[in-house]
Short mmCIF file of C-alpha atoms in Angstrom, two decimals:
data_model
loop_
_atom_site.label_atom_id
_atom_site.label_comp_id
_atom_site.label_asym_id
_atom_site.label_seq_id
_atom_site.Cartn_x
_atom_site.Cartn_y
_atom_site.Cartn_z
CA UNK A 288 -0.02 0.11 -0.08
CA UNK A 289 1.47 3.49 -0.93
CA UNK A 290 2.47 5.89 2.48
CA UNK A 291 0.21 8.46 1.09
CA UNK A 292 -2.87 8.10 -1.89
CA UNK A 293 -4.76 10.25 -3.63
CA UNK A 294 -7.71 10.20 -6.02
CA UNK A 295 -6.13 9.52 -9.55
CA UNK A 296 -7.52 12.21 -11.20
CA UNK A 297 -8.06 14.44 -13.47
CA UNK A 298 -11.03 16.36 -12.65
CA UNK A 299 -12.58 18.60 -15.02
CA UNK A 300 -14.80 20.72 -13.59
CA UNK A 301 -16.35 24.24 -15.00
CA UNK A 302 -16.46 27.65 -13.57
CA UNK A 303 -18.07 27.79 -10.09
CA UNK A 304 -18.06 24.24 -9.62
CA UNK A 305 -17.82 22.66 -5.98
CA UNK A 306 -14.70 19.61 -6.17
CA UNK A 307 -13.49 17.69 -3.38
CA UNK A 308 -10.21 15.67 -3.29
CA UNK A 309 -9.54 12.58 -0.97
CA UNK A 310 -6.41 11.62 0.15
CA UNK A 311 -5.62 8.16 2.82
CA UNK A 312 -2.23 7.50 4.28
CA UNK A 313 -0.84 4.48 5.91
CA UNK A 314 1.31 5.61 8.79
CA UNK A 315 -0.75 5.59 11.53
CA UNK A 316 2.47 7.50 13.36
CA UNK A 317 1.86 10.14 11.05
CA UNK A 318 1.46 13.89 13.05
CA UNK A 319 0.78 16.67 10.28
CA UNK A 320 -1.07 17.08 7.47
CA UNK A 321 -0.76 19.70 4.88
CA UNK A 322 -2.09 20.49 1.24
CA UNK A 323 0.42 21.70 -1.18
CA UNK A 324 -0.99 23.30 -4.84
CA UNK A 325 1.62 22.93 -7.62
CA UNK A 326 1.54 24.42 -10.68
CA UNK A 327 2.77 23.37 -14.09
CA UNK A 328 6.49 22.78 -13.46
CA UNK A 329 6.59 25.31 -10.66
CA UNK A 330 7.53 24.43 -6.64
CA UNK A 331 4.82 22.78 -4.43
CA UNK A 332 3.29 25.94 -2.22
CA UNK A 333 1.22 25.32 0.64
CA UNK A 334 -2.47 25.61 0.28
CA UNK A 335 -3.26 24.86 4.15
CA UNK A 336 -2.94 22.76 6.93
CA UNK A 337 -4.91 20.06 8.34
CA UNK A 338 -6.36 19.53 11.66
CA UNK A 339 -8.82 17.73 13.12
CA UNK A 340 -11.04 19.75 14.22
CA UNK A 341 -11.27 20.59 10.09
CA UNK A 342 -10.15 24.19 9.21
CA UNK A 343 -11.34 26.42 6.18
CA UNK A 344 -9.85 29.31 4.55
CA UNK A 345 -12.37 31.11 2.20
CA UNK A 346 -13.13 28.79 -0.65
CA UNK A 347 -11.16 25.92 0.72
CA UNK A 348 -12.14 23.49 3.31
CA UNK A 349 -9.79 20.59 4.93
CA UNK A 350 -11.04 18.23 7.16
CA UNK A 351 -8.89 15.09 8.67
CA UNK A 352 -10.36 11.91 10.26
CA UNK A 353 -7.35 10.24 11.84
CA UNK A 354 -9.77 6.71 13.16
CA UNK A 355 -9.63 6.34 9.18
CA UNK A 356 -6.39 7.80 8.30
CA UNK A 357 -8.29 10.25 5.69
CA UNK A 358 -8.33 13.40 4.07
CA UNK A 359 -10.16 15.73 2.24
CA UNK A 360 -9.77 19.03 0.56
CA UNK A 361 -12.95 20.45 -0.42
CA UNK A 362 -12.98 23.98 -3.03
CA UNK A 363 -16.07 25.89 -3.28
CA UNK A 364 -16.98 27.69 -6.27
CA UNK A 365 -14.02 27.04 -8.54
CA UNK A 366 -11.68 29.53 -10.25
CA UNK A 367 -9.88 29.70 -13.83
CA UNK A 368 -6.82 29.97 -11.42
CA UNK A 369 -7.45 26.99 -9.59
CA UNK A 370 -6.16 24.32 -12.03
CA UNK A 371 -3.30 22.94 -10.72
CA UNK A 372 -2.20 19.45 -8.93
CA UNK A 373 -2.90 19.28 -5.45
CA UNK A 374 -0.84 17.36 -3.27
CA UNK A 375 -1.78 15.56 0.38
CA UNK A 376 1.31 15.62 2.39
CA UNK A 377 1.74 13.76 5.58
CA UNK A 378 4.76 14.25 7.95
CA UNK A 379 5.93 12.20 10.50
CA UNK A 380 8.65 11.37 12.90
CA UNK A 381 8.54 15.31 14.32
CA UNK A 382 8.32 16.34 11.10
CA UNK A 383 11.61 15.35 9.58
CA UNK A 384 10.13 12.72 7.49
CA UNK A 385 7.39 14.72 4.69
CA UNK A 386 5.69 12.37 2.10
CA UNK A 387 3.64 14.00 -0.48
CA UNK A 388 1.28 12.17 -2.23
CA UNK A 389 1.10 11.64 -6.25
CA UNK A 390 -1.18 14.57 -7.00
CA UNK A 391 -4.67 15.21 -8.06
CA UNK A 392 -5.05 17.74 -11.29
CA UNK A 393 -7.37 19.84 -11.73
CA UNK A 394 -8.80 21.90 -14.56
CA UNK A 395 -11.46 23.94 -14.10
CA UNK A 396 -13.14 25.57 -17.76
CA UNK A 397 -14.42 28.54 -18.60
CA UNK B 272 8.51 38.33 0.87
CA UNK B 273 11.81 36.35 1.85
CA UNK B 274 12.83 32.94 -0.62
CA UNK B 275 14.40 29.96 -0.96
CA UNK B 276 16.14 30.77 -3.94
CA UNK B 277 18.08 27.77 -5.63
CA UNK B 278 21.06 27.83 -8.03
CA UNK B 279 21.53 26.72 -10.98
CA UNK B 280 17.93 26.91 -12.66
CA UNK B 281 19.31 24.07 -14.65
CA UNK B 282 22.57 21.92 -15.18
CA UNK B 283 23.46 19.81 -17.32
CA UNK B 284 25.93 17.13 -16.37
CA UNK B 285 27.46 13.74 -18.56
CA UNK B 286 27.16 10.91 -16.41
CA UNK B 287 29.43 9.93 -13.56
CA UNK B 288 30.28 13.46 -13.18
CA UNK B 289 29.89 15.37 -9.48
CA UNK B 290 27.23 17.69 -9.36
CA UNK B 291 26.31 20.35 -6.57
CA UNK B 292 22.84 22.17 -6.13
CA UNK B 293 22.96 24.73 -4.28
CA UNK B 294 20.16 26.67 -2.38
CA UNK B 295 20.06 29.67 0.11
CA UNK B 296 16.96 28.94 3.00
CA UNK B 297 15.08 31.60 4.61
CA UNK B 298 17.23 33.54 6.33
CA UNK B 299 15.77 32.35 10.39
CA UNK B 300 14.56 29.16 9.34
CA UNK B 301 16.43 26.39 11.42
CA UNK B 302 14.98 22.97 9.02
CA UNK B 303 15.96 22.45 5.82
CA UNK B 304 15.36 19.59 3.46
CA UNK B 305 15.82 18.24 -0.23
CA UNK B 306 13.01 17.04 -2.42
CA UNK B 307 13.42 15.58 -5.58
CA UNK B 308 10.58 14.48 -8.51
CA UNK B 309 11.34 12.75 -11.77
CA UNK B 310 8.88 14.40 -14.57
CA UNK B 311 6.03 13.60 -14.45
CA UNK B 312 6.18 11.92 -11.26
CA UNK B 313 5.71 12.58 -7.40
CA UNK B 314 7.42 14.46 -5.66
CA UNK B 315 9.93 12.03 -3.31
CA UNK B 316 11.40 13.17 0.00
CA UNK B 317 15.44 12.79 0.24
CA UNK B 318 16.77 14.09 3.31
CA UNK B 319 16.18 16.53 6.00
CA UNK B 320 18.89 18.77 8.03
CA UNK B 321 18.84 20.57 11.54
CA UNK B 322 21.24 21.73 13.85
CA UNK B 323 24.24 20.91 11.17
CA UNK B 324 23.19 17.30 10.47
CA UNK B 325 20.99 15.04 8.93
CA UNK B 326 17.90 14.58 10.60
CA UNK B 327 16.00 11.76 8.46
CA UNK B 328 16.88 10.65 4.78
CA UNK B 329 14.57 8.44 2.19
CA UNK B 330 16.01 5.29 0.51
CA UNK B 331 16.41 7.32 -2.33
CA UNK B 332 19.52 9.43 -0.63
CA UNK B 333 22.25 6.81 -0.57
CA UNK B 334 25.96 7.02 0.05
CA UNK B 335 25.95 8.91 -3.43
CA UNK B 336 24.55 11.77 -2.12
CA UNK B 337 25.31 14.11 0.27
CA UNK B 338 24.30 17.36 2.23
CA UNK B 339 26.12 20.17 3.97
CA UNK B 340 25.49 23.72 5.35
CA UNK B 341 29.12 24.78 4.29
CA UNK B 342 28.00 28.73 5.74
CA UNK B 343 25.39 30.63 7.45
CA UNK B 344 23.50 30.81 4.36
CA UNK B 345 24.48 27.81 1.86
CA UNK B 346 22.29 24.57 1.80
CA UNK B 347 24.33 22.12 -0.68
CA UNK B 348 23.47 18.75 -2.62
CA UNK B 349 25.76 16.92 -3.82
CA UNK B 350 26.01 13.68 -6.36
CA UNK B 351 29.11 12.24 -6.77
CA UNK B 352 28.49 10.37 -9.19
CA UNK B 353 25.53 11.05 -11.66
CA UNK B 354 23.47 8.95 -12.86
CA UNK B 355 20.87 9.15 -15.98
CA UNK B 356 18.24 8.35 -13.59
CA UNK B 357 19.61 11.09 -11.35
CA UNK B 358 17.80 13.59 -13.83
CA UNK B 359 14.79 15.36 -12.46
CA UNK B 360 13.88 18.81 -10.48
CA UNK B 361 15.75 19.25 -7.27
CA UNK B 362 13.60 21.57 -4.27
CA UNK B 363 15.15 22.86 -1.61
CA UNK B 364 12.90 23.65 0.73
CA UNK B 365 13.14 25.42 4.35
CA UNK B 366 10.75 25.89 7.74
CA UNK B 367 10.99 27.97 11.05
CA UNK B 368 9.44 25.01 13.04
CA UNK B 369 8.73 21.53 12.39
CA UNK B 370 4.75 20.70 12.65
CA UNK B 371 2.11 22.10 11.48
CA UNK B 372 4.18 24.42 9.28
CA UNK B 373 4.84 25.62 5.72
CA UNK B 374 7.86 24.62 4.50
CA UNK B 375 8.53 27.22 1.61
CA UNK B 376 10.11 25.54 -1.57
CA UNK B 377 13.12 27.46 -3.81
CA UNK B 378 12.06 27.37 -6.99
CA UNK B 379 13.94 24.13 -8.19
CA UNK B 380 17.19 22.95 -10.19
CA UNK B 381 16.13 21.02 -12.73
CA UNK B 382 19.34 18.73 -13.41
CA UNK B 383 19.72 16.87 -17.05
CA UNK B 384 22.61 13.44 -17.15
CA UNK B 385 23.57 12.84 -20.34
#
């Protein structure tokens, strides 16, 4: 089983749509969870950290279920500029080791 | 806004040659990382570095790889004898804390081994 597994994608959605990404992780000792965004041929950039209580940042909502070892990202009212690859990221050993999922590609169409 | 800078942006090297990839992390950060991303594949953790020593390394980070912080600003990744399969984008990252904190990535060095 892969350490961090994401929806394969790609997701093709119209502007204004709501889209949800899922991610599962296999290491129960995982301590920190993040969603990063990566544009084509660019470096990853943090979208948001993910907490057990769930957290929201504008149109983006992230959820963590430690019991199921599951992370989600919800994007509401999709914009053209949301088109990117979304990376689920898990870290452990006190944050020293970070594992990236393979990413889910999102295309938002006008 | 402070940023992580990497040089060079693109390096072409002959198989078997040594390469050094350079990074200048954000100045008040304490934790440093190298990742690689083979074209079309996922970002892979290589190594983390704190307090002048390696904290964690992956299976990829074998004896051909080494890291160094030679002075107060630079953080380098050395590949001793490059192989074709080392061709990838190499990202340096730094963070001020470990847990629940953003790691800032540099723009990457594209390494091409021919």
